[in-house]
PDB file of C-alpha atoms in Angstrom:
ATOM      1  CA  MET A1476     -15.506  29.764   3.397  1.00 59.00           C
ATOM      2  CA  LYS A1477     -16.416  30.158   7.023  1.00 71.00           C
ATOM      3  CA  GLU A1478     -13.722  28.761   9.629  1.00 74.00           C
ATOM      4  CA  GLU A1479     -16.166  26.242  11.014  1.00 76.00           C
ATOM      5  CA  THR A1480     -16.680  24.792   7.565  1.00 78.00           C
ATOM      6  CA  LYS A1481     -13.123  24.628   6.763  1.00 76.00           C
ATOM      7  CA  LYS A1482     -12.583  22.880  10.191  1.00 80.00           C
ATOM      8  CA  LYS A1483     -15.211  20.376   9.344  1.00 82.00           C
ATOM      9  CA  ILE A1484     -13.771  19.636   5.839  1.00 81.00           C
ATOM     10  CA  THR A1485     -10.355  19.052   7.345  1.00 84.00           C
ATOM     11  CA  GLU A1486     -11.896  16.780  10.019  1.00 87.00           C
ATOM     12  CA  TYR A1487     -13.597  14.852   7.213  1.00 88.00           C
ATOM     13  CA  GLN A1488     -10.184  14.690   5.234  1.00 90.00           C
ATOM     14  CA  ILE A1489      -8.221  13.149   8.319  1.00 91.00           C
ATOM     15  CA  ARG A1490     -10.806  10.734   9.102  1.00 92.00           C
ATOM     16  CA  ALA A1491     -10.831   9.452   5.384  1.00 93.00           C
ATOM     17  CA  PHE A1492      -6.938   9.557   5.207  1.00 91.00           C
ATOM     18  CA  MET A1493      -6.497   7.623   8.587  1.00 93.00           C
ATOM     19  CA  ALA A1494      -9.152   4.963   7.335  1.00 94.00           C
ATOM     20  CA  PHE A1495      -6.638   4.664   4.394  1.00 93.00           C
ATOM     21  CA  ALA A1496      -3.841   4.459   6.537  1.00 94.00           C
ATOM     22  CA  GLU A1497      -5.475   1.560   8.610  1.00 94.00           C
ATOM     23  CA  SER A1498      -5.751  -0.370   5.514  1.00 95.00           C
ATOM     24  CA  ILE A1499      -1.927  -0.528   4.842  1.00 95.00           C
ATOM     25  CA  ARG A1500       0.062  -3.201   6.762  1.00 93.00           C
ATOM     26  CA  PRO A1501       3.246  -5.168   5.990  1.00 96.00           C
ATOM     27  CA  GLY A1502       3.129  -7.401   3.273  1.00 95.00           C
ATOM     28  CA  TRP A1503       1.302  -7.241  -0.235  1.00 96.00           C
ATOM     29  CA  ARG A1504      -0.542  -4.007   0.710  1.00 96.00           C
ATOM     30  CA  ALA A1505       2.482  -1.795   1.464  1.00 97.00           C
ATOM     31  CA  ARG A1506       4.499  -3.520  -1.340  1.00 97.00           C
ATOM     32  CA  LEU A1507       1.649  -2.543  -3.823  1.00 97.00           C
ATOM     33  CA  LEU A1508       1.569   0.862  -2.473  1.00 97.00           C
ATOM     34  CA  ALA A1509       5.414   1.635  -2.447  1.00 97.00           C
ATOM     35  CA  GLY A1510       5.421  -0.308  -6.020  1.00 97.00           C
ATOM     36  CA  THR A1511       2.893   2.553  -7.423  1.00 97.00           C
ATOM     37  CA  LEU A1512       4.351   5.305  -5.850  1.00 96.00           C
ATOM     38  CA  ILE A1513       8.194   4.993  -6.131  1.00 96.00           C
ATOM     39  CA  PRO A1514       8.168   4.875 -10.327  1.00 96.00           C
ATOM     40  CA  LEU A1515       5.766   7.973 -10.048  1.00 95.00           C
ATOM     41  CA  VAL A1516       7.971   9.888  -7.614  1.00 94.00           C
ATOM     42  CA  LYS A1517      10.912   9.214  -9.778  1.00 93.00           C
ATOM     43  CA  ILE A1518       9.360  10.198 -12.948  1.00 92.00           C
ATOM     44  CA  LEU A1519       8.121  13.543 -11.238  1.00 91.00           C
ATOM     45  CA  GLY A1520      11.465  13.988  -9.947  1.00 89.00           C
ATOM     46  CA  ILE A1521      10.703  16.095  -6.921  1.00 88.00           C
ATOM     47  CA  ARG A1522      13.628  18.599  -6.549  1.00 92.00           C
ATOM     48  CA  LYS A1523      15.980  16.355  -8.716  1.00 95.00           C
ATOM     49  CA  ASP A1524      18.348  19.282  -9.885  1.00 94.00           C
ATOM     50  CA  VAL A1525      18.608  20.188  -6.037  1.00 95.00           C
ATOM     51  CA  ALA A1526      19.206  16.689  -4.913  1.00 96.00           C
ATOM     52  CA  ARG A1527      21.937  16.339  -7.905  1.00 96.00           C
ATOM     53  CA  ARG A1528      23.566  19.505  -6.957  1.00 95.00           C
ATOM     54  CA  ASN A1529      23.870  18.272  -3.246  1.00 96.00           C
ATOM     55  CA  ILE A1530      25.164  14.749  -4.034  1.00 97.00           C
ATOM     56  CA  MET A1531      27.726  16.359  -6.251  1.00 96.00           C
ATOM     57  CA  LEU A1532      28.942  18.663  -3.556  1.00 95.00           C
ATOM     58  CA  CYS A1533      28.994  16.022  -0.919  1.00 97.00           C
ATOM     59  CA  PHE A1534      30.423  13.351  -3.178  1.00 97.00           C
ATOM     60  CA  PRO A1535      32.623  14.989  -6.129  1.00 96.00           C
ATOM     61  CA  GLU A1536      34.744  11.795  -6.172  1.00 96.00           C
ATOM     62  CA  LYS A1537      32.006   9.618  -7.310  1.00 97.00           C
ATOM     63  CA  GLU A1538      31.068   8.563 -10.924  1.00 97.00           C
ATOM     64  CA  LYS A1539      27.729   9.994 -12.346  1.00 96.00           C
ATOM     65  CA  ALA A1540      26.333   6.360 -12.484  1.00 97.00           C
ATOM     66  CA  GLU A1541      26.952   6.021  -8.528  1.00 98.00           C
ATOM     67  CA  ARG A1542      25.370   9.436  -7.656  1.00 97.00           C
ATOM     68  CA  GLU A1543      22.331   8.476  -9.929  1.00 97.00           C
ATOM     69  CA  LYS A1544      22.013   5.392  -7.700  1.00 97.00           C
ATOM     70  CA  ILE A1545      22.274   7.360  -4.671  1.00 98.00           C
ATOM     71  CA  LEU A1546      19.592   9.800  -5.916  1.00 97.00           C
ATOM     72  CA  ALA A1547      17.168   6.935  -6.884  1.00 97.00           C
ATOM     73  CA  GLU A1548      17.563   5.196  -3.600  1.00 98.00           C
ATOM     74  CA  SER A1549      16.571   8.388  -1.713  1.00 97.00           C
ATOM     75  CA  TYR A1550      13.240   8.352  -3.870  1.00 97.00           C
ATOM     76  CA  GLU A1551      12.589   4.624  -2.874  1.00 97.00           C
ATOM     77  CA  SER A1552      13.662   5.384   0.967  1.00 98.00           C
ATOM     78  CA  MET A1553      11.354   8.559   0.990  1.00 96.00           C
ATOM     79  CA  ILE A1554       8.280   6.630  -0.164  1.00 97.00           C
ATOM     80  CA  TRP A1555       8.951   3.596   2.102  1.00 98.00           C
ATOM     81  CA  THR A1556       9.217   6.179   4.952  1.00 97.00           C
ATOM     82  CA  GLY A1557       5.536   7.201   4.260  1.00 96.00           C
ATOM     83  CA  VAL A1558       4.356   3.703   3.634  1.00 97.00           C
ATOM     84  CA  GLU A1559       6.060   2.463   6.872  1.00 97.00           C
ATOM     85  CA  MET A1560       4.408   5.289   9.009  1.00 96.00           C
ATOM     86  CA  LEU A1561       1.020   4.517   7.295  1.00 96.00           C
ATOM     87  CA  ALA A1562       1.422   0.706   8.456  1.00 96.00           C
ATOM     88  CA  TRP A1563       1.898   1.367  12.077  1.00 95.00           C
ATOM     89  CA  GLN A1564      -1.257   3.655  12.219  1.00 95.00           C
ATOM     90  CA  ARG A1565      -3.473   0.378  12.580  1.00 93.00           C
ATOM     91  CA  ASP A1566      -0.900  -1.275  15.306  1.00 93.00           C
ATOM     92  CA  PRO A1567       1.376   0.923  16.805  1.00 95.00           C
ATOM     93  CA  SER A1568       3.286  -1.971  18.572  1.00 94.00           C
ATOM     94  CA  LEU A1569       4.746  -2.722  14.991  1.00 96.00           C
ATOM     95  CA  ILE A1570       7.157   0.235  15.822  1.00 96.00           C
ATOM     96  CA  ASP A1571       8.872  -1.896  18.191  1.00 95.00           C
ATOM     97  CA  SER A1572       9.306  -4.946  16.144  1.00 96.00           C
ATOM     98  CA  MET A1573      10.505  -3.123  13.116  1.00 97.00           C
ATOM     99  CA  VAL A1574      13.819  -2.186  15.113  1.00 97.00           C
ATOM    100  CA  VAL A1575      15.607  -5.538  14.794  1.00 97.00           C
ATOM    101  CA  GLU A1576      18.867  -4.499  16.566  1.00 97.00           C
ATOM    102  CA  ALA A1577      19.633  -1.472  18.661  1.00 97.00           C
ATOM    103  CA  GLY A1578      23.170  -0.388  19.900  1.00 97.00           C
ATOM    104  CA  GLY A1579      24.242   2.192  22.280  1.00 97.00           C
ATOM    105  CA  LYS A1580      21.345   2.375  24.628  1.00 97.00           C
ATOM    106  CA  GLU A1581      23.972   2.562  27.547  1.00 97.00           C
ATOM    107  CA  HIS A1582      24.846   6.213  26.319  1.00 97.00           C
ATOM    108  CA  ILE A1583      21.195   7.232  26.800  1.00 97.00           C
ATOM    109  CA  GLU A1584      20.654   5.206  30.248  1.00 96.00           C
ATOM    110  CA  LYS A1585      23.854   6.798  31.655  1.00 97.00           C
ATOM    111  CA  ALA A1586      22.814  10.012  30.717  1.00 96.00           C
ATOM    112  CA  LEU A1587      19.717   9.684  32.613  1.00 97.00           C
ATOM    113  CA  ARG A1588      21.339   8.314  35.525  1.00 96.00           C
ATOM    114  CA  ASP A1589      23.632  11.333  35.467  1.00 96.00           C
ATOM    115  CA  GLY A1590      20.340  13.346  35.855  1.00 96.00           C
ATOM    116  CA  LYS A1591      20.808  16.047  33.179  1.00 93.00           C
ATOM    117  CA  GLY A1592      18.600  14.659  30.489  1.00 96.00           C
ATOM    118  CA  ALA A1593      19.965  14.339  26.901  1.00 97.00           C
ATOM    119  CA  VAL A1594      19.969  16.103  23.530  1.00 97.00           C
ATOM    120  CA  VAL A1595      19.438  13.454  21.029  1.00 97.00           C
ATOM    121  CA  PHE A1596      20.273  14.761  17.285  1.00 97.00           C
ATOM    122  CA  SER A1597      19.419  12.407  14.177  1.00 97.00           C
ATOM    123  CA  ALA A1598      19.070  13.009  10.441  1.00 97.00           C
ATOM    124  CA  HIS A1599      16.421  12.573   7.785  1.00 96.00           C
ATOM    125  CA  LEU A1600      18.057   9.247   6.928  1.00 97.00           C
ATOM    126  CA  GLY A1601      16.341   5.708   7.230  1.00 96.00           C
ATOM    127  CA  ASN A1602      12.993   6.111   8.589  1.00 97.00           C
ATOM    128  CA  TRP A1603      13.384   9.349  10.871  1.00 96.00           C
ATOM    129  CA  GLU A1604       9.678   9.030  12.150  1.00 95.00           C
ATOM    130  CA  LEU A1605      10.325   5.449  13.100  1.00 96.00           C
ATOM    131  CA  ALA A1606      13.361   6.440  15.045  1.00 96.00           C
ATOM    132  CA  ALA A1607      11.494   9.182  16.907  1.00 95.00           C
ATOM    133  CA  ALA A1608       8.650   7.156  17.589  1.00 95.00           C
ATOM    134  CA  TRP A1609      10.634   4.025  18.496  1.00 96.00           C
ATOM    135  CA  PHE A1610      13.048   6.260  20.938  1.00 96.00           C
ATOM    136  CA  GLY A1611       9.769   7.698  22.683  1.00 94.00           C
ATOM    137  CA  ARG A1612       8.348   4.480  23.451  1.00 93.00           C
ATOM    138  CA  SER A1613      11.385   3.700  25.700  1.00 92.00           C
ATOM    139  CA  TYR A1614      12.549   6.913  26.845  1.00 95.00           C
ATOM    140  CA  PRO A1615      10.990  10.376  28.430  1.00 93.00           C
ATOM    141  CA  PHE A1616      11.331  12.107  25.178  1.00 94.00           C
ATOM    142  CA  HIS A1617       9.868  14.960  23.137  1.00 92.00           C
ATOM    143  CA  GLY A1618      10.558  15.487  19.318  1.00 90.00           C
ATOM    144  CA  ILE A1619      11.204  19.125  18.182  1.00 86.00           C
ATOM    145  CA  VAL A1620       9.007  19.504  14.784  1.00 84.00           C
ATOM    146  CA  ARG A1621       8.436  22.285  12.204  1.00 79.00           C
ATOM    147  CA  HIS A1622       4.709  22.230  11.826  1.00 72.00           C
ATOM    148  CA  SER A1623       3.153  22.438   8.235  1.00 70.00           C
ATOM    149  CA  ASP A1624       1.431  25.615   7.246  1.00 74.00           C
ATOM    150  CA  SER A1625      -1.487  23.771   6.023  1.00 79.00           C
ATOM    151  CA  PRO A1626      -4.033  22.925   8.825  1.00 79.00           C
ATOM    152  CA  PHE A1627      -4.692  19.539   7.068  1.00 82.00           C
ATOM    153  CA  GLN A1628      -1.133  18.424   6.911  1.00 84.00           C
ATOM    154  CA  ARG A1629      -0.291  19.650  10.372  1.00 84.00           C
ATOM    155  CA  GLU A1630      -3.172  17.929  12.139  1.00 88.00           C
ATOM    156  CA  LEU A1631      -2.761  14.687  10.165  1.00 88.00           C
ATOM    157  CA  ILE A1632       0.818  14.401  10.676  1.00 89.00           C
ATOM    158  CA  GLU A1633       0.371  15.300  14.584  1.00 90.00           C
ATOM    159  CA  LYS A1634      -2.322  12.595  14.631  1.00 90.00           C
ATOM    160  CA  MET A1635      -0.171   9.966  12.908  1.00 92.00           C
ATOM    161  CA  ARG A1636       2.597  10.890  15.269  1.00 92.00           C
ATOM    162  CA  GLU A1637       0.416  10.364  18.315  1.00 91.00           C
ATOM    163  CA  ARG A1638      -0.905   7.220  17.105  1.00 90.00           C
ATOM    164  CA  GLY A1639       2.472   5.974  17.608  1.00 90.00           C
ATOM    165  CA  GLY A1640       3.232   7.685  21.019  1.00 88.00           C
ATOM    166  CA  LEU A1641       5.463  10.285  19.708  1.00 90.00           C
ATOM    167  CA  ARG A1642       5.069  13.660  21.948  1.00 89.00           C
ATOM    168  CA  THR A1643       6.202  16.864  19.909  1.00 89.00           C
ATOM    169  CA  ILE A1644       7.212  20.421  20.546  1.00 87.00           C
ATOM    170  CA  SER A1645       7.148  23.007  17.890  1.00 83.00           C
ATOM    171  CA  LYS A1646      10.352  24.447  16.998  1.00 79.00           C
ATOM    172  CA  ASP A1647       8.968  27.775  17.791  1.00 77.00           C
ATOM    173  CA  ALA A1648       8.334  26.925  21.487  1.00 73.00           C
ATOM    174  CA  SER A1649      10.114  29.002  23.941  1.00 72.00           C
ATOM    175  CA  MET A1650      13.469  27.851  25.221  1.00 80.00           C
ATOM    176  CA  LYS A1651      12.508  27.726  28.609  1.00 85.00           C
ATOM    177  CA  ARG A1652      10.200  24.830  27.832  1.00 87.00           C
ATOM    178  CA  VAL A1653      13.094  22.813  26.479  1.00 88.00           C
ATOM    179  CA  ILE A1654      15.317  23.959  29.328  1.00 90.00           C
ATOM    180  CA  THR A1655      12.687  22.899  32.058  1.00 91.00           C
ATOM    181  CA  MET A1656      12.262  19.592  30.320  1.00 91.00           C
ATOM    182  CA  LEU A1657      15.995  18.670  30.363  1.00 93.00           C
ATOM    183  CA  ARG A1658      16.470  19.957  34.033  1.00 93.00           C
ATOM    184  CA  LYS A1659      13.674  17.472  34.903  1.00 95.00           C
ATOM    185  CA  ASN A1660      15.921  14.710  33.446  1.00 96.00           C
ATOM    186  CA  GLU A1661      14.039  14.119  30.008  1.00 96.00           C
ATOM    187  CA  THR A1662      15.217  13.950  26.542  1.00 96.00           C
ATOM    188  CA  PHE A1663      14.416  15.833  23.273  1.00 91.00           C
ATOM    189  CA  GLY A1664      15.340  15.124  19.873  1.00 93.00           C
ATOM    190  CA  ALA A1665      15.910  17.300  16.726  1.00 93.00           C
ATOM    191  CA  LEU A1666      16.596  16.506  12.961  1.00 94.00           C
ATOM    192  CA  ASP A1667      19.087  19.348  12.621  1.00 94.00           C
ATOM    193  CA  ASP A1668      20.874  18.061   9.290  1.00 96.00           C
ATOM    194  CA  GLN A1669      18.782  20.535   7.114  1.00 94.00           C
ATOM    195  CA  HIS A1670      19.636  24.194   6.534  1.00 95.00           C
ATOM    196  CA  GLY A1671      19.638  26.321   9.870  1.00 93.00           C
ATOM    197  CA  GLY A1672      18.077  29.423   8.191  1.00 91.00           C
ATOM    198  CA  ASP A1673      18.829  33.086   8.824  1.00 89.00           C
ATOM    199  CA  GLU A1674      18.983  32.323  12.583  1.00 89.00           C
ATOM    200  CA  GLY A1675      21.689  29.495  11.872  1.00 93.00           C
ATOM    201  CA  ILE A1676      25.586  29.679  12.287  1.00 96.00           C
ATOM    202  CA  LYS A1677      27.606  29.125   9.450  1.00 95.00           C
ATOM    203  CA  THR A1678      29.442  25.930  10.233  1.00 96.00           C
ATOM    204  CA  PRO A1679      31.361  23.452   7.688  1.00 96.00           C
ATOM    205  CA  PHE A1680      29.287  20.470   6.255  1.00 97.00           C
ATOM    206  CA  PHE A1681      30.940  18.210   3.859  1.00 97.00           C
ATOM    207  CA  GLY A1682      33.667  21.032   3.425  1.00 94.00           C
ATOM    208  CA  GLU A1683      31.164  23.970   2.637  1.00 94.00           C
ATOM    209  CA  GLU A1684      30.296  26.696   5.080  1.00 94.00           C
ATOM    210  CA  THR A1685      26.617  26.676   5.295  1.00 95.00           C
ATOM    211  CA  SER A1686      23.918  27.497   7.974  1.00 96.00           C
ATOM    212  CA  THR A1687      23.411  24.980  10.680  1.00 96.00           C
ATOM    213  CA  ALA A1688      20.660  25.354  13.563  1.00 94.00           C
ATOM    214  CA  ALA A1689      22.559  25.852  16.778  1.00 94.00           C
ATOM    215  CA  GLY A1690      19.659  24.686  19.028  1.00 92.00           C
ATOM    216  CA  PRO A1691      20.732  21.540  20.167  1.00 95.00           C
ATOM    217  CA  ALA A1692      24.166  22.748  20.997  1.00 96.00           C
ATOM    218  CA  ALA A1693      22.693  25.825  22.579  1.00 95.00           C
ATOM    219  CA  PHE A1694      20.685  23.759  24.879  1.00 94.00           C
ATOM    220  CA  SER A1695      23.583  21.314  25.797  1.00 96.00           C
ATOM    221  CA  VAL A1696      25.743  24.164  26.795  1.00 96.00           C
ATOM    222  CA  LEU A1697      22.949  26.047  28.956  1.00 94.00           C
ATOM    223  CA  THR A1698      22.087  22.760  30.860  1.00 95.00           C
ATOM    224  CA  GLY A1699      24.999  20.580  30.686  1.00 95.00           C
ATOM    225  CA  ALA A1700      23.007  17.732  28.820  1.00 97.00           C
ATOM    226  CA  PRO A1701      25.021  15.546  26.635  1.00 97.00           C
ATOM    227  CA  MET A1702      24.659  15.639  22.836  1.00 98.00           C
ATOM    228  CA  ILE A1703      24.090  11.973  21.651  1.00 98.00           C
ATOM    229  CA  PRO A1704      23.795  11.074  17.916  1.00 98.00           C
ATOM    230  CA  LEU A1705      21.180   8.653  16.749  1.00 98.00           C
ATOM    231  CA  SER A1706      21.130   6.945  13.371  1.00 97.00           C
ATOM    232  CA  ILE A1707      18.731   4.555  11.747  1.00 98.00           C
ATOM    233  CA  LYS A1708      19.253   2.340   8.776  1.00 98.00           C
ATOM    234  CA  ARG A1709      16.631   0.529   6.768  1.00 98.00           C
ATOM    235  CA  ILE A1710      17.904  -2.936   6.132  1.00 98.00           C
ATOM    236  CA  GLU A1711      14.670  -3.720   4.092  1.00 97.00           C
ATOM    237  CA  PRO A1712      11.322  -2.420   4.422  1.00 97.00           C
ATOM    238  CA  PHE A1713      10.000  -2.766   7.944  1.00 97.00           C
ATOM    239  CA  ARG A1714      13.376  -3.825   9.419  1.00 98.00           C
ATOM    240  CA  PHE A1715      15.752  -1.366  10.717  1.00 98.00           C
ATOM    241  CA  THR A1716      19.099  -1.014  13.015  1.00 98.00           C
ATOM    242  CA  VAL A1717      19.592   1.923  15.326  1.00 98.00           C
ATOM    243  CA  LYS A1718      22.758   2.955  16.486  1.00 97.00           C
ATOM    244  CA  ILE A1719      23.040   5.497  19.481  1.00 97.00           C
ATOM    245  CA  GLY A1720      26.068   7.665  20.643  1.00 90.00           C
ATOM    246  CA  PRO A1721      28.508   7.883  22.169  1.00 96.00           C
ATOM    247  CA  PRO A1722      27.951  11.311  23.426  1.00 97.00           C
ATOM    248  CA  LEU A1723      30.117  14.442  22.020  1.00 97.00           C
ATOM    249  CA  GLN A1724      32.688  15.232  24.307  1.00 94.00           C
ATOM    250  CA  PRO A1725      32.000  18.861  26.154  1.00 93.00           C
ATOM    251  CA  PRO A1726      33.687  21.697  24.965  1.00 94.00           C
ATOM    252  CA  PRO A1727      36.707  23.155  26.695  1.00 93.00           C
ATOM    253  CA  PRO A1728      35.915  24.871  29.948  1.00 92.00           C
ATOM    254  CA  GLU A1729      37.714  28.229  29.159  1.00 95.00           C
ATOM    255  CA  TYR A1730      35.573  28.462  25.804  1.00 96.00           C
ATOM    256  CA  SER A1731      32.845  31.499  25.954  1.00 97.00           C
ATOM    257  CA  ARG A1732      29.184  30.338  25.466  1.00 96.00           C
ATOM    258  CA  ASP A1733      29.254  31.244  21.835  1.00 96.00           C
ATOM    259  CA  GLU A1734      32.643  29.376  21.142  1.00 97.00           C
ATOM    260  CA  ALA A1735      31.007  26.255  23.076  1.00 97.00           C
ATOM    261  CA  ILE A1736      28.150  26.304  20.928  1.00 97.00           C
ATOM    262  CA  ARG A1737      29.861  26.779  17.949  1.00 97.00           C
ATOM    263  CA  ASP A1738      32.241  23.933  18.837  1.00 97.00           C
ATOM    264  CA  LEU A1739      29.389  21.483  19.189  1.00 98.00           C
ATOM    265  CA  THR A1740      27.647  22.387  16.245  1.00 98.00           C
ATOM    266  CA  ILE A1741      30.685  21.736  13.970  1.00 97.00           C
ATOM    267  CA  ARG A1742      31.225  18.316  15.846  1.00 97.00           C
ATOM    268  CA  MET A1743      27.340  17.681  15.330  1.00 98.00           C
ATOM    269  CA  ASN A1744      27.746  18.386  11.557  1.00 98.00           C
ATOM    270  CA  LEU A1745      30.886  15.855  11.418  1.00 98.00           C
ATOM    271  CA  GLU A1746      28.729  13.075  13.127  1.00 98.00           C
ATOM    272  CA  TYR A1747      25.956  13.902  10.493  1.00 98.00           C
ATOM    273  CA  GLU A1748      28.629  13.538   7.873  1.00 98.00           C
ATOM    274  CA  LYS A1749      29.641  10.018   8.998  1.00 97.00           C
ATOM    275  CA  MET A1750      25.949   8.936   9.028  1.00 97.00           C
ATOM    276  CA  ILE A1751      25.361   9.922   5.509  1.00 98.00           C
ATOM    277  CA  ARG A1752      28.826   8.497   4.398  1.00 97.00           C
ATOM    278  CA  ALA A1753      27.581   5.250   5.720  1.00 96.00           C
ATOM    279  CA  ASN A1754      24.257   5.202   4.150  1.00 97.00           C
ATOM    280  CA  PRO A1755      24.003   7.938   1.443  1.00 98.00           C
ATOM    281  CA  GLY A1756      20.884   6.069  -0.451  1.00 98.00           C
ATOM    282  CA  GLN A1757      18.615   6.695   2.440  1.00 98.00           C
ATOM    283  CA  TRP A1758      19.409  10.527   3.137  1.00 98.00           C
ATOM    284  CA  LEU A1759      16.661  13.350   2.020  1.00 97.00           C
ATOM    285  CA  TRP A1760      18.868  14.814  -0.634  1.00 97.00           C
ATOM    286  CA  GLN A1761      16.003  16.850  -1.909  1.00 95.00           C
ATOM    287  CA  HIS A1762      16.213  19.554   0.814  1.00 94.00           C
ATOM    288  CA  ARG A1763      18.233  22.889  -0.059  1.00 93.00           C
ATOM    289  CA  ARG A1764      20.857  22.072   2.627  1.00 94.00           C
ATOM    290  CA  PHE A1765      23.553  24.077   0.758  1.00 94.00           C
ATOM    291  CA  ARG A1766      21.184  27.246   0.011  1.00 91.00           C
ATOM    292  CA  GLU A1767      24.169  29.683  -0.217  1.00 87.00           C
ATOM    293  CA  ILE A1768      25.595  27.946  -2.757  1.00 84.00           C
ATOM    294  CA  ILE A1769      22.752  26.606  -5.018  1.00 75.00           C
ATOM    295  CA  ASP A1770      20.914  29.924  -4.575  1.00 71.00           C
ATOM    296  CA  GLY A1771      24.035  32.142  -5.113  1.00 57.00           C
TER     297      GLY A1771
END
């Protein structure tokens, strides 16, 4: 198939999907869609074995029934995240009203007053797409993302993010671009609660040594920008609370660059553990976070 034909098909698919997205809004339409998809995804059990192993590794003290409840809630949260994102395509101002409480804004405001920007790290928890879109509507912000290999998925997701006002940077972009942005007193956000791959550094996560991406810590060390945690919690569909900061304390001045990056990455993981322990049913357990253990 010619590239021009493929492009036209992709454009048609995106227009059709966006038309569908604009038909979804809070209320019966959203409940109907979520109510249809949630039982289906639970039956299909996407990466259910991986999720169960992850939950066991993180919460070995919990009874089986409690772990299964966490798993079921994570599928529900996954579906609602998608449905909520569809719903704000018609009216992006919905993003602002969905966050009913936000604590810790003073940590971002202080960072911007200090003039070094901020490295904001969050997790695949609650509705992470909402967290990024909401934050980007209030502050000079870019979210670092991994683009899909599928042209349709890549262009569709980018269009949906743009509709909400979120500006993004590919995780494959040059470090220089991010450093320049921080030195211009802007902020960037990363979801580094997932496996860091071969380029990550081995650090403890729920007591297990596993790869974590060191990007946020590296940018903080190179620029002096503070690392600030952000978590979002779904109270019920379309209603959320956000908690920001306080920032991680800088590493001791006598540390080498590598030691400082490792120190910040370890403490970033500790913040992730706090977020997940406080709200386990809304984390994305289906990712192979402990790849070294699960894959052997």
